[in-house]
Amino acid sequence: MTLPRIVSRDEWRGAREELLVREKAATRARDALNAERRRLPMVEIGKEYVFEGGDGKATLFDLFEGRPQLVVYHFMFAPEWDAGCRSCSGFVDQIGHLAHLRARGTEFAVVSRAPYTKILPFKARMGWTLPWYSSYGNDFNHDFQVSFEGHDGSADGQSHDSYERPGLSCFLRDRERIFHTYSTYERGLDGLGSTTSLLDLTALGRQEEWEQPEGRASALGAPAGSERVRYHDEYED
């Protein structure tokens, strides 16, 4: 194993300060990229999707749970599989308490193609309480490009009838109308999982006054994002 060089504290501090300059530049670049993401146009969802969850049948509108925004994690769990994807399970393990997202008007849900009768025992095994829905029998996974049929040329050089890939999609609700604002897949999921990283993908962002474009911090008629942070058991719906 090759380890870092051993140096004096002063030499380490100099190297750290030099790196800090580049880290701050990367932060500013990330803020600018997030602003460009919030400026993306959006597409209205006209198709009616019916899912199955813990309370029975649900539409895409129902997945919002009355909130303006929805983040969907496309969890790889095909109908013929006996358990969910290990990598997707690792991603869901790191999702924080949903109260912090919900305080910013954003709901989070997991969607898989497997029937709910397979999802439920696996969810119990993992000890998760977050909302998880089955899209079995509808086109949701195919329409949002996470499930494919008749795929050739995979990594093993073989032909396959179908394949799955992980992804994440963001939606915005304006009364009864639903819009798709953003999606990312595979390596685009790297570094995601925290409340702020998920909010950065949405049209309303963290709802902080410093964010661009202006005018979205007060979109929910509440104080700006950081002023809204509470212990998770102190939020009011």
XYZ file of C-alpha atoms in Angstrom:
237
model
C 0.000 0.000 0.000
C 1.286 3.479 -0.902
C 0.570 5.938 1.927
C 0.770 9.774 1.963
C 4.169 11.361 2.689
C 4.977 12.142 6.316
C 5.713 15.877 6.772
C 5.853 18.515 9.502
C 2.709 20.286 10.693
C 3.768 23.527 8.950
C 4.353 21.745 5.634
C 0.990 19.981 5.957
C -0.741 23.305 6.688
C 0.780 24.891 3.566
C -0.326 21.988 1.381
C -3.789 22.065 2.953
C -4.215 25.786 2.281
C -3.152 25.300 -1.321
C -5.735 22.562 -1.772
C -8.380 24.689 -0.037
C -8.149 27.261 -2.847
C -9.093 24.586 -5.373
C -11.804 23.189 -3.101
C -13.452 26.624 -2.831
C -13.272 27.013 -6.615
C -14.963 23.626 -6.988
C -17.705 24.724 -4.544
C -18.372 27.888 -6.560
C -18.427 25.843 -9.767
C -20.887 23.405 -8.191
C -23.149 26.292 -7.101
C -23.120 27.634 -10.662
C -23.948 24.193 -12.071
C -26.814 23.778 -9.601
C -28.197 27.156 -10.709
C -28.076 26.020 -14.338
C -29.950 22.863 -13.336
C -32.694 24.957 -11.724
C -32.962 26.936 -14.983
C -33.730 23.804 -16.985
C -37.153 23.762 -18.661
C -39.677 21.160 -17.588
C -42.022 18.691 -19.283
C -45.631 18.135 -18.268
C -46.556 14.536 -17.438
C -49.700 13.614 -19.327
C -49.670 9.845 -18.844
C -51.493 8.308 -15.901
C -49.280 5.921 -13.910
C -50.757 3.595 -11.283
C -48.414 2.222 -8.612
C -48.916 -0.095 -5.666
C -47.717 0.823 -2.185
C -48.416 0.222 1.469
C -51.858 1.812 1.200
C -52.831 0.107 -2.044
C -53.079 1.747 -5.473
C -51.518 5.189 -5.938
C -51.053 7.620 -8.819
C -47.970 9.734 -9.445
C -49.947 12.639 -7.949
C -50.445 10.592 -4.763
C -46.689 10.036 -4.413
C -46.264 13.779 -3.703
C -48.222 13.354 -0.431
C -49.556 16.884 -0.950
C -46.100 18.480 -1.306
C -44.935 20.626 -4.258
C -41.908 18.497 -5.165
C -41.132 14.802 -5.485
C -37.783 13.010 -5.760
C -38.035 9.419 -7.021
C -35.174 6.956 -6.656
C -35.336 4.304 -9.379
C -34.323 1.213 -7.389
C -33.137 -1.748 -9.482
C -35.483 -4.619 -8.606
C -36.791 -6.466 -11.656
C -39.966 -8.569 -11.385
C -38.061 -11.840 -11.750
C -35.489 -11.026 -9.039
C -35.756 -12.397 -5.505
C -34.075 -9.378 -3.867
C -33.244 -5.778 -4.654
C -29.926 -4.543 -6.068
C -27.068 -4.430 -3.538
C -25.729 -1.098 -4.801
C -29.197 0.463 -4.743
C -29.605 -0.856 -1.198
C -26.389 0.887 -0.213
C -27.709 4.134 -1.678
C -31.013 3.926 0.190
C -29.164 3.078 3.433
C -27.576 6.549 3.373
C -30.789 8.555 2.852
C -31.298 10.847 5.849
C -34.438 11.544 7.855
C -37.154 12.579 5.390
C -38.481 15.273 7.745
C -35.722 17.616 6.533
C -36.755 17.200 2.882
C -40.427 17.473 3.714
C -39.847 20.741 5.587
C -38.821 22.152 2.195
C -41.929 20.860 0.474
C -40.176 17.850 -1.052
C -41.301 14.218 -0.828
C -38.998 11.249 -1.451
C -40.098 7.861 -2.760
C -38.510 4.680 -4.092
C -39.975 2.987 -7.190
C -39.151 -0.473 -8.571
C -40.608 -2.762 -11.233
C -40.879 -5.741 -8.889
C -44.393 -6.555 -7.609
C -45.151 -5.084 -4.203
C -45.429 -8.610 -2.792
C -41.670 -8.913 -3.395
C -40.807 -5.373 -2.320
C -42.549 -5.588 1.066
C -40.533 -8.473 2.585
C -37.251 -7.084 1.239
C -38.070 -3.636 2.659
C -38.780 -5.261 6.039
C -35.509 -7.182 5.861
C -33.602 -3.929 5.254
C -35.457 -2.136 8.048
C -36.524 0.787 5.838
C -39.592 2.927 6.516
C -39.381 5.301 3.541
C -42.155 5.131 0.897
C -41.563 2.405 -1.717
C -43.899 1.728 -4.620
C -44.164 -0.925 -7.320
C -44.475 0.180 -10.948
C -45.203 -3.398 -12.017
C -47.406 -3.416 -15.113
C -46.986 0.253 -16.080
C -44.515 2.140 -18.299
C -42.960 4.363 -15.620
C -39.541 2.690 -15.539
C -39.324 2.512 -19.326
C -40.517 6.090 -19.828
C -37.857 7.383 -17.426
C -35.132 5.257 -19.012
C -34.217 2.932 -16.161
C -35.643 -0.296 -17.597
C -34.914 -1.526 -21.104
C -36.057 -4.427 -23.244
C -34.034 -6.284 -25.873
C -30.623 -4.937 -24.835
C -27.499 -6.190 -26.644
C -23.822 -5.593 -26.022
C -23.699 -5.597 -22.236
C -20.464 -5.773 -20.286
C -20.372 -9.575 -20.525
C -20.759 -9.472 -24.320
C -24.034 -11.394 -24.208
C -27.517 -10.537 -25.420
C -30.177 -9.969 -22.754
C -33.948 -9.675 -22.928
C -33.965 -6.753 -20.493
C -31.817 -4.801 -18.077
C -32.132 -2.232 -15.306
C -30.084 0.794 -14.303
C -30.270 3.019 -11.216
C -31.445 6.587 -11.489
C -33.173 9.479 -9.801
C -35.922 11.755 -11.158
C -37.375 15.031 -9.858
C -40.926 16.266 -10.309
C -42.705 19.549 -9.581
C -46.431 19.909 -8.918
C -48.500 22.983 -9.749
C -51.965 22.258 -8.363
C -53.127 19.224 -10.376
C -50.410 19.471 -13.031
C -47.184 17.466 -12.697
C -43.891 18.292 -14.404
C -40.665 16.351 -14.864
C -37.743 18.693 -14.116
C -34.619 16.491 -13.921
C -33.183 12.973 -14.074
C -29.730 11.513 -13.535
C -28.373 7.979 -13.780
C -25.548 5.682 -12.678
C -22.411 7.829 -12.003
C -24.662 10.868 -11.717
C -25.764 9.408 -8.379
C -22.254 9.604 -6.918
C -22.191 11.771 -3.816
C -25.986 11.962 -3.499
C -28.011 10.892 -0.484
C -27.859 13.859 1.895
C -30.777 16.280 2.207
C -28.906 19.152 0.539
C -27.553 17.012 -2.307
C -31.085 15.859 -3.176
C -32.520 19.378 -2.921
C -29.768 20.592 -5.266
C -31.313 18.434 -8.010
C -34.784 19.945 -7.682
C -36.315 22.964 -9.402
C -36.681 24.847 -6.096
C -33.231 23.888 -4.768
C -32.387 24.434 -1.103
C -34.631 27.534 -1.099
C -31.820 29.716 0.216
C -31.747 33.472 -0.486
C -28.277 33.265 -2.061
C -29.304 30.732 -4.700
C -29.874 31.603 -8.342
C -32.230 32.092 -10.074
C -33.809 34.515 -7.612
C -37.359 34.203 -6.347
C -37.498 30.521 -5.408
C -36.393 30.769 -1.768
C -39.873 31.922 -0.767
C -41.723 29.727 -3.267
C -43.340 27.763 -0.436
C -44.320 30.852 1.547
C -41.960 29.979 4.412
C -38.595 31.249 5.700
C -35.507 30.476 3.600
C -34.050 26.976 3.812
C -31.442 27.278 6.562
C -33.859 29.194 8.812
C -36.269 26.293 8.518
C -33.930 23.615 9.897
C -35.187 21.943 13.089
C -34.658 18.685 14.958
C -36.553 16.154 12.870
C -39.215 15.678 15.568
C -39.924 19.418 15.795
C -41.193 20.016 12.265
C -44.865 20.739 11.657
C -46.458 19.354 8.490
